[in-house]
Coordinates of C-alpha atoms and ligand atoms in Angstrom, one line a residue:
M106 CA -26.5 -28.9 68.5
S107 CA -25.5 -32.0 70.0
Y108 CA -23.3 -32.3 73.2
T109 CA -19.8 -32.8 72.6
S110 CA -18.3 -35.4 75.3
N111 CA -14.8 -35.7 73.9
L112 CA -11.7 -33.4 72.9
D113 CA -11.8 -34.7 69.2
E114 CA -15.6 -33.6 68.6
F115 CA -14.7 -30.6 70.4
K116 CA -11.7 -29.7 68.3
A117 CA -13.5 -30.7 65.4
W118 CA -16.4 -28.4 66.2
I119 CA -14.6 -25.1 67.0
T120 CA -11.9 -25.9 63.9
Q121 CA -15.1 -25.6 61.8
R122 CA -16.3 -22.2 63.0
Y123 CA -12.9 -20.6 63.2
P124 CA -10.6 -22.8 61.0
D125 CA -8.3 -19.6 60.4
Q126 CA -8.0 -18.1 64.0
K127 CA -4.9 -20.7 65.3
E128 CA -4.2 -18.3 68.5
Y129 CA -7.9 -18.8 69.4
L130 CA -8.2 -22.7 68.8
Q131 CA -4.9 -23.2 70.6
A132 CA -6.3 -21.4 73.8
T133 CA -9.5 -23.6 73.3
F134 CA -8.0 -26.9 73.3
D135 CA -5.8 -26.3 75.8
I136 CA -8.9 -25.7 78.1
A137 CA -10.8 -28.3 76.6
N138 CA -8.7 -30.8 77.4
D139 CA -9.0 -30.5 81.3
V140 CA -13.0 -29.3 81.6
I141 CA -14.5 -31.8 78.9
P142 CA -14.7 -34.8 81.9
V143 CA -15.8 -31.9 84.5
C144 CA -19.0 -31.6 82.2
N145 CA -19.2 -35.3 81.1
A146 CA -19.7 -35.7 84.9
N147 CA -22.4 -32.9 85.1
E148 CA -25.8 -33.3 84.1
K149 CA -26.5 -29.2 84.2
Y150 CA -23.1 -28.5 82.4
K151 CA -24.2 -30.8 79.3
Q152 CA -27.8 -29.8 79.5
W153 CA -27.0 -26.4 79.1
E154 CA -23.7 -26.9 77.0
V155 CA -21.9 -24.5 79.2
F156 CA -18.6 -25.0 77.6
K157 CA -19.5 -24.1 73.9
R158 CA -21.2 -21.5 75.0
L159 CA -17.8 -20.2 76.8
C160 CA -16.3 -20.7 73.5
E161 CA -18.4 -17.9 72.2
P162 CA -17.8 -14.7 72.8
E163 CA -21.1 -12.3 74.1
R164 CA -20.3 -9.6 71.7
I165 CA -17.3 -8.3 69.4
I166 CA -17.1 -4.7 68.3
Q167 CA -15.0 -3.7 65.7
F168 CA -14.5 -0.2 64.6
S169 CA -12.1 2.2 62.5
V170 CA -9.4 4.7 63.8
A171 CA -8.7 7.9 62.0
W172 CA -6.6 10.2 62.9
L173 CA -4.1 12.9 62.1
N174 CA -0.5 12.3 62.3
D175 CA 2.3 15.1 62.9
N176 CA 2.4 15.4 58.9
H177 CA -1.5 16.5 58.8
E178 CA -1.9 13.1 57.1
V179 CA -4.5 10.9 57.6
E180 CA -3.7 7.5 59.5
I181 CA -6.3 4.7 59.6
N182 CA -6.2 1.9 62.0
K183 CA -8.3 -1.1 63.2
G184 CA -9.9 -1.2 66.6
W185 CA -11.4 -3.9 68.5
R186 CA -13.2 -5.0 71.7
V187 CA -13.6 -8.5 72.6
Q188 CA -16.6 -8.6 75.3
H189 CA -15.9 -12.2 75.8
C190 CA -18.0 -13.3 79.0
G191 CA -20.1 -11.0 81.7
L192 CA -21.4 -13.9 83.9
I193 CA -19.6 -12.7 86.7
G194 CA -19.3 -8.7 86.6
P195 CA -18.4 -6.3 84.2
F196 CA -16.2 -7.2 81.4
K197 CA -12.9 -6.5 82.1
G198 CA -9.6 -6.9 80.4
G199 CA -6.5 -4.8 78.8
L200 CA -6.1 -3.3 75.6
R201 CA -3.1 -3.8 73.6
F202 CA -1.7 -1.6 70.7
H203 CA 0.4 -3.8 68.7
P204 CA 1.1 -4.4 64.8
T205 CA 0.3 -8.4 65.2
V206 CA -2.9 -7.5 67.0
N207 CA -5.6 -9.1 65.2
E208 CA -9.2 -10.8 66.2
S209 CA -8.1 -14.1 66.9
I210 CA -5.0 -12.7 69.1
L211 CA -7.6 -10.6 71.1
K212 CA -10.3 -13.5 71.1
F213 CA -7.9 -16.0 72.7
L214 CA -6.6 -13.1 75.2
A215 CA -10.1 -12.3 76.2
F216 CA -11.1 -16.0 76.7
E217 CA -8.2 -16.7 78.7
Q218 CA -9.0 -13.5 80.8
S219 CA -12.4 -14.5 81.7
F220 CA -10.7 -17.8 83.3
K221 CA -8.3 -15.8 84.5
N222 CA -10.8 -13.3 86.2
A223 CA -12.6 -16.0 87.4
L224 CA -10.0 -17.5 89.6
T225 CA -9.3 -14.2 91.3
G226 CA -12.7 -14.6 93.1
L227 CA -13.3 -10.6 92.3
P228 CA -16.8 -9.7 90.4
I229 CA -15.1 -9.4 87.0
G230 CA -16.0 -10.5 83.7
G231 CA -13.1 -11.2 81.0
A232 CA -12.6 -9.0 78.1
K233 CA -9.7 -7.7 75.8
G234 CA -9.3 -5.1 73.3
G235 CA -6.7 -3.0 71.5
S236 CA -5.8 -2.0 67.6
D237 CA -3.0 -2.6 65.5
F238 CA -1.7 0.8 65.8
N239 CA 2.2 0.7 66.7
P240 CA 3.1 3.8 69.2
K241 CA 6.8 2.7 68.7
G242 CA 8.3 5.5 66.6
R243 CA 5.4 7.8 67.5
S244 CA 5.8 11.4 68.8
D245 CA 3.7 11.9 72.0
Y246 CA 1.4 14.0 70.1
E247 CA 1.0 11.2 67.8
V248 CA 0.2 8.8 70.6
M249 CA -2.2 11.4 72.4
R250 CA -4.2 12.0 69.1
F251 CA -4.5 8.3 68.2
C252 CA -5.7 7.3 71.8
Q253 CA -8.5 10.3 71.6
A254 CA -9.4 8.9 68.4
F255 CA -9.9 5.2 69.7
M256 CA -11.6 6.4 72.5
Q257 CA -14.3 8.5 70.6
E258 CA -15.5 4.9 69.9
L259 CA -14.8 2.7 72.3
Q260 CA -16.5 4.7 75.1
R261 CA -20.0 4.0 74.0
H262 CA -19.4 0.6 74.8
I263 CA -17.8 0.6 78.0
G264 CA -18.3 2.0 81.7
P265 CA -17.8 0.9 85.1
Y266 CA -20.9 -1.5 85.3
T267 CA -20.6 -2.5 81.7
D268 CA -16.9 -3.1 80.8
V269 CA -14.0 -1.5 82.4
P270 CA -10.7 -1.8 79.7
A271 CA -7.1 -1.6 81.4
G272 CA -3.4 -1.8 79.9
D273 CA -1.5 -4.2 78.2
I274 CA 1.4 -4.5 75.4
N275 CA 2.4 -0.8 74.5
V276 CA -0.5 0.5 76.6
G277 CA 0.8 1.9 79.9
S278 CA 0.1 5.0 81.9
R279 CA 0.6 7.5 79.2
E280 CA -1.9 5.8 77.2
I281 CA -4.4 5.1 79.5
G282 CA -4.3 9.0 81.0
Y283 CA -5.3 10.0 77.2
L284 CA -7.9 7.4 77.3
Y285 CA -9.3 8.2 80.2
G286 CA -9.3 11.9 79.6
E287 CA -11.3 11.7 76.4
Y288 CA -13.9 9.2 78.2
R289 CA -14.0 12.0 81.1
K290 CA -14.8 14.8 78.6
I291 CA -17.5 12.9 76.3
N292 CA -19.2 11.2 79.4
N293 CA -18.8 14.2 81.8
R294 CA -18.0 11.7 84.5
F295 CA -15.3 10.6 86.6
G296 CA -15.1 7.3 87.4
G297 CA -13.8 3.6 87.1
A298 CA -14.7 3.4 83.6
I299 CA -10.5 2.1 83.1
T300 CA -8.1 0.8 85.4
G301 CA -4.4 1.3 85.6
K302 CA -5.4 4.9 86.1
D303 CA -2.3 7.4 87.6
I304 CA -2.5 7.6 91.5
E305 CA -4.0 11.1 91.4
F306 CA -7.0 10.6 89.2
G307 CA -8.5 7.5 90.6
G308 CA -5.5 4.5 90.3
S309 CA -4.5 2.6 93.0
Y310 CA -1.2 1.8 94.7
V311 CA 0.3 -1.2 93.8
R312 CA -1.6 -1.8 90.5
T313 CA 1.9 -0.7 88.4
E314 CA 3.5 -3.3 90.2
A315 CA 0.9 -5.9 90.9
T316 CA 1.2 -8.4 87.6
G317 CA 5.3 -8.9 88.5
F318 CA 4.9 -8.8 92.1
G319 CA 1.8 -11.2 91.7
L320 CA 3.8 -13.5 89.9
I321 CA 6.7 -13.7 92.5
Y322 CA 4.0 -14.1 95.4
F323 CA 2.6 -17.2 93.6
L324 CA 6.0 -18.1 92.8
D325 CA 6.7 -18.2 96.6
D326 CA 3.6 -20.2 97.2
V327 CA 4.6 -22.7 94.7
L328 CA 8.3 -23.5 96.1
K329 CA 6.8 -23.9 99.4
Q330 CA 4.0 -26.3 98.3
A331 CA 7.3 -28.1 96.9
N332 CA 9.4 -27.8 100.3
T333 CA 11.9 -25.5 99.3
D334 CA 12.2 -21.8 98.7
I335 CA 13.2 -18.8 96.9
S336 CA 15.9 -17.4 98.2
G337 CA 19.5 -18.3 96.6
K338 CA 17.4 -20.0 93.2
R339 CA 18.4 -18.9 89.8
I340 CA 15.9 -17.2 87.4
A341 CA 15.6 -16.3 83.7
I342 CA 13.3 -13.7 82.6
S343 CA 11.9 -12.7 79.4
G344 CA 10.7 -9.2 78.6
A345 CA 11.6 -5.9 80.0
G346 CA 8.4 -4.8 80.4
N347 CA 6.0 -3.8 83.2
V348 CA 5.6 -7.7 84.0
A349 CA 9.4 -8.7 83.6
L350 CA 10.7 -5.9 85.5
H351 CA 8.8 -5.9 88.5
A352 CA 8.7 -9.7 88.8
A353 CA 12.7 -9.0 88.7
L354 CA 12.5 -6.7 91.3
K355 CA 10.5 -8.9 93.8
A356 CA 12.7 -11.9 93.1
I357 CA 15.9 -10.1 93.8
Q358 CA 14.0 -8.4 97.1
F359 CA 12.9 -12.2 98.0
G360 CA 16.6 -13.2 97.9
A361 CA 16.8 -14.5 94.0
K362 CA 19.0 -13.9 91.9
V363 CA 17.6 -13.1 88.3
I364 CA 20.7 -13.6 85.7
T365 CA 18.5 -12.6 82.3
L366 CA 16.2 -10.0 80.6
S367 CA 15.7 -9.6 77.1
N368 CA 13.6 -7.9 74.5
S369 CA 12.4 -8.4 71.1
R370 CA 15.9 -7.7 69.7
G371 CA 17.9 -9.9 72.1
T372 CA 19.0 -11.3 75.7
L373 CA 21.1 -9.4 78.4
F374 CA 22.8 -12.3 80.5
Y375 CA 24.4 -11.2 83.8
E376 CA 25.9 -13.8 85.6
K377 CA 26.3 -11.6 88.8
G378 CA 22.5 -10.7 89.0
F379 CA 21.0 -7.9 88.6
T380 CA 20.5 -5.6 91.5
E381 CA 17.5 -3.6 93.0
E382 CA 19.4 -0.9 91.8
D383 CA 19.6 -1.7 88.2
L384 CA 16.0 -2.7 88.3
H385 CA 15.0 1.0 89.7
W386 CA 17.4 2.4 86.9
V387 CA 15.5 1.0 84.0
I388 CA 12.2 1.2 85.3
N389 CA 12.9 4.9 85.4
H390 CA 14.4 5.3 82.1
K391 CA 12.0 2.8 80.2
G392 CA 11.0 4.0 76.8
K393 CA 14.0 6.6 76.6
P394 CA 16.7 5.0 74.8
D395 CA 15.9 3.1 71.8
N396 CA 17.0 0.1 73.3
I397 CA 17.1 0.0 77.1
L398 CA 19.1 -3.2 77.8
L399 CA 22.0 -2.5 75.7
S400 CA 21.9 1.4 78.1
L401 CA 22.0 -1.0 81.4
N402 CA 24.7 -3.1 79.9
E403 CA 27.3 -0.3 79.7
R404 CA 26.4 0.4 83.3
I405 CA 27.0 -3.3 84.5
N406 CA 29.2 -4.8 81.6
G407 CA 27.3 -8.3 81.4
V408 CA 26.9 -10.2 77.8
W409 CA 24.4 -8.8 75.5
E410 CA 23.4 -11.5 72.6
A411 CA 21.3 -9.9 69.5
D412 CA 18.5 -12.0 68.1
T413 CA 18.8 -14.6 71.5
K414 CA 16.3 -15.9 73.7
P415 CA 17.0 -16.3 77.4
W416 CA 16.1 -20.0 77.5
S417 CA 19.7 -21.2 77.0
A418 CA 20.6 -20.4 80.6
A419 CA 21.1 -22.7 83.3
V420 CA 18.6 -22.0 85.8
D421 CA 16.0 -23.2 88.7
V422 CA 13.0 -21.3 87.4
A423 CA 12.2 -19.9 84.3
L424 CA 9.5 -16.9 84.1
P425 CA 8.7 -16.2 80.5
C426 CA 7.1 -12.3 81.1
A427 CA 7.6 -10.9 77.4
T428 CA 4.8 -12.1 74.7
Q429 CA 2.7 -15.2 73.4
N430 CA 4.3 -18.1 72.4
E431 CA 7.9 -16.6 72.7
L432 CA 9.2 -20.1 74.4
I433 CA 8.8 -23.2 72.2
G434 CA 9.3 -26.8 72.2
E435 CA 13.3 -26.6 71.9
D436 CA 13.5 -23.9 74.2
A437 CA 11.6 -25.8 76.9
R438 CA 14.1 -29.1 76.0
S439 CA 17.1 -26.8 76.5
L440 CA 15.5 -25.6 80.1
V441 CA 14.9 -29.1 81.1
K442 CA 18.5 -30.2 80.0
N443 CA 19.6 -27.3 82.1
G444 CA 18.2 -28.1 85.6
C445 CA 15.4 -25.6 85.3
K446 CA 12.7 -27.3 87.8
F447 CA 10.0 -24.5 87.9
V448 CA 8.1 -22.5 84.8
L449 CA 5.7 -19.8 85.6
E450 CA 4.3 -17.4 82.8
G451 CA 4.0 -14.0 83.6
A452 CA 3.0 -13.5 80.0
N453 CA -0.3 -14.8 78.5
M454 CA 0.4 -18.2 76.8
P455 CA 4.2 -17.8 76.1
C456 CA 4.6 -21.5 76.2
N457 CA 3.2 -22.8 73.2
E458 CA 1.7 -26.6 72.8
A459 CA 5.4 -28.1 72.0
A460 CA 6.6 -26.4 75.2
Q461 CA 4.2 -27.4 77.6
K462 CA 4.4 -30.8 76.5
A463 CA 8.2 -31.0 76.9
F464 CA 7.6 -29.5 80.7
K465 CA 4.7 -32.4 82.0
E466 CA 7.0 -35.0 80.3
A467 CA 10.0 -33.9 82.4
K468 CA 7.5 -33.4 85.2
I469 CA 8.7 -29.8 85.6
T470 CA 6.6 -27.9 87.9
F471 CA 4.4 -25.8 85.0
V472 CA 2.0 -22.4 85.9
P473 CA 0.1 -21.3 83.0
G474 CA -0.4 -17.3 82.7
K475 CA -4.3 -17.2 83.8
A476 CA -2.9 -18.5 87.5
S477 CA 0.3 -16.5 88.1
N478 CA -0.5 -13.7 86.3
A479 CA -3.5 -12.7 87.6
G480 CA -2.1 -10.2 90.2
G481 CA -2.6 -7.7 87.6
V482 CA -6.3 -7.7 87.2
A483 CA -6.9 -8.7 90.7
L484 CA -5.5 -4.8 91.5
S485 CA -7.7 -3.7 88.7
G486 CA -10.6 -5.3 90.2
L487 CA -9.4 -3.6 93.6
E488 CA -9.2 0.1 92.1
M489 CA -12.6 -0.3 90.7
S490 CA -14.0 -1.1 94.0
Q491 CA -12.1 2.0 95.5
N492 CA -13.5 3.8 92.4
A493 CA -17.0 3.0 93.5
T494 CA -16.5 4.4 96.8
F495 CA -14.0 7.1 96.3
H496 CA -11.9 5.7 98.3
K497 CA -8.2 5.6 98.1
A498 CA -6.5 2.1 100.1
T499 CA -2.8 2.3 101.1
Y500 CA 0.0 0.7 99.2
E501 CA 0.6 -1.8 102.4
S502 CA -3.1 -2.8 102.4
M503 CA -3.2 -3.3 98.4
D504 CA 0.1 -5.3 98.6
A505 CA -1.5 -7.4 101.5
S506 CA -4.6 -8.0 99.3
L507 CA -2.7 -8.9 95.9
K508 CA -0.5 -11.6 98.7
E509 CA -3.9 -13.1 100.1
I510 CA -5.6 -13.2 96.3
M511 CA -2.6 -15.1 94.8
E512 CA -2.6 -17.6 97.8
N513 CA -6.0 -18.3 97.2
I514 CA -5.6 -18.9 93.7
H515 CA -2.7 -21.2 94.5
L516 CA -4.6 -23.2 96.9
Q517 CA -7.6 -23.5 94.4
C518 CA -4.7 -24.8 91.7
V519 CA -3.8 -27.5 94.4
Q520 CA -7.0 -28.4 95.7
E521 CA -8.4 -29.1 91.6
G522 CA -5.0 -30.1 90.6
N523 CA -3.7 -32.7 93.2
E524 CA -2.3 -35.6 90.7
G525 CA -1.0 -37.5 94.2
D526 CA 2.8 -36.9 93.9
F527 CA 2.5 -33.7 91.4
I528 CA 0.6 -30.6 91.2
N529 CA -0.8 -29.9 87.7
Y530 CA -1.6 -26.3 88.0
T531 CA -2.6 -25.9 84.3
K532 CA -5.9 -28.5 85.3
G533 CA -6.2 -27.0 88.6
A534 CA -6.3 -23.8 87.2
N535 CA -8.8 -24.6 84.4
I536 CA -11.4 -26.6 86.1
A537 CA -11.3 -24.5 89.2
A538 CA -12.3 -21.0 86.8
F539 CA -14.5 -23.5 85.0
R540 CA -16.7 -24.3 87.6
R541 CA -17.1 -20.7 88.9
L542 CA -18.0 -19.5 85.1
A543 CA -20.3 -22.4 84.6
D544 CA -22.1 -22.5 88.0
A545 CA -23.0 -18.9 87.4
M546 CA -24.1 -19.9 83.6
V547 CA -26.0 -22.7 84.9
S548 CA -28.1 -20.4 87.6
Q549 CA -28.5 -17.5 85.2
G550 CA -30.6 -19.7 82.4
I551 CA -30.2 -19.8 79.1
Ligands
NDP155 P1 5.2 -4.3 77.7 O1 4.9 -3.8 76.8 O2 5.4 -3.5 79.4 O3 6.5 -4.9 77.6 C1 6.5 -6.1 76.8 C2 8.2 -6.8 76.8 O4 8.2 -8.1 76.1 C3 8.8 -5.7 75.9 O5 10.2 -5.6 76.8 C4 8.9 -6.2 74.7 O6 10.5 -5.8 74.0 C5 9.2 -7.8 74.9 N1 8.8 -8.4 73.6 C6 7.5 -8.0 73.1 N2 7.5 -8.7 72.2 C7 8.7 -9.8 72.0 C8 9.5 -11.1 71.5 N3 8.2 -11.5 70.3 N4 10.8 -11.4 71.9 C9 11.3 -11.3 72.9 N5 10.6 -10.0 73.5 C10 9.9 -9.5 73.0 O7 4.6 -5.4 78.3 P2 3.6 -6.0 79.7 O8 5.0 -6.1 80.3 O9 2.8 -5.1 80.1 O10 3.1 -7.4 79.3 C11 3.7 -8.5 78.8 C12 3.0 -9.5 78.9 O11 2.2 -9.9 80.0 C13 2.2 -9.5 77.7 O12 1.8 -11.1 77.5 C14 0.7 -9.3 78.5 O13 -0.7 -9.6 77.9 C15 0.9 -9.9 79.8 N6 0.1 -9.4 80.9 C16 0.5 -8.2 81.5 C17 -0.5 -7.7 82.5 C18 0.2 -5.9 83.3 O14 -0.5 -5.8 84.2 N7 0.8 -5.3 82.3 C19 -1.2 -8.6 83.1 C20 -1.7 -9.8 82.6 C21 -0.7 -9.8 81.5 P3 10.5 -4.7 72.7 O15 10.3 -3.3 73.7 O16 11.6 -4.4 72.0 O17 9.1 -4.8 71.9

């Protein structure tokens, strides 16, 4: 294998290996651009081909999940676990249940997760998993039977020192409960093999809120770095799930005005700005009505626009918190035109390549999810250490730890991404994470 010293050579190498995995190619290209120069400047990284090796998951497990629906018919779904990089700790990353799930998407998520987890400074490797099962419209019993069938296979590949899954899209506390229950019964072991558990059986305070809260703590650091602050800022948020709602709640607590929330059916615009009470109402009723944002709108009388994204709003800050590639080039240009100055990813890779290019050209501060949404996995890491010692830390101490971890990630981005008059957060996050993984790889040998 010959060493690839520039982006074009790398792109040719990885494209020829995975020609059909467009999400995975996109994720590796994004990081290659920043880390190849770092490799070129380090003899050990070159000698041991660290970047190419980091682009190959250590293991991919694929399995079938057969289960009985409420009509006693057999349904068959596909299940996966991508154990991407275990260099600095047990594999760690969420499970996603969604019809769009495939190997390319899980590989991209696991790859990004490895870099994100490295940034937290905690001993956690990177993984991702899930299924093409769609829990929407399924009864509670069906979701339970699916989770049990999924875990019957997954359980042989995970454990507190091996691989510790958590939730992701459509895998919330209900699904984690069913998954963990099945793991515990089969293994006769109570322990930290899954995070995001209920507080009564090994969960951690602040885990539920951590990704959204962490995003706003990071935003606070970014704004301070730019000599301004959150108070009074107009914010557009996409999504109405775990990340979006907790980000909105914390932003409002910091004095910002959140004027949009959205879902796959449209966007709710609310010029007056949502209140904390509105957010608590949605969090408490999530999943009950068919479209929670329409129900919220009946209470507040905002403007619901079907099949629309939030990015036409005039805002200071945009926080895409729904899903990958939801914010494309034309959305980015619309945000720039309307005066947006800061974009922080709450979701994983919500801004596509064209959008990131538009932000860069306009010198808009852009923070990639691997830095700004790392709060969730950081709290999962802290849940693992609490489980290992049968200890439950207080809400206040977990919230303080989350803030400290986000501050530390911010600092690493500034140190590695400082370009004089501009902080290149993408470059900073990619290089800081890469150095930690590359050094571990060199130390551990081939
Ligand atoms: P949830 O399932 O709780 O919520 C997802 C939200 O996004 C829902 O409101 C959903 O709407 C909306 N959505 C999904 N697809 C689209 C679309 N194509 N267009 C517009 N809206 C859409 O997920 P989370 O909040 O947990 O996760 C959101 C993102 O954040 C994901 O990318 C996830 O990987 C990432 N993330 C999550 C972490 C966590 O701790 N939960 C940690 C780090 C990253 P609808 O209900 O209509 O489908």
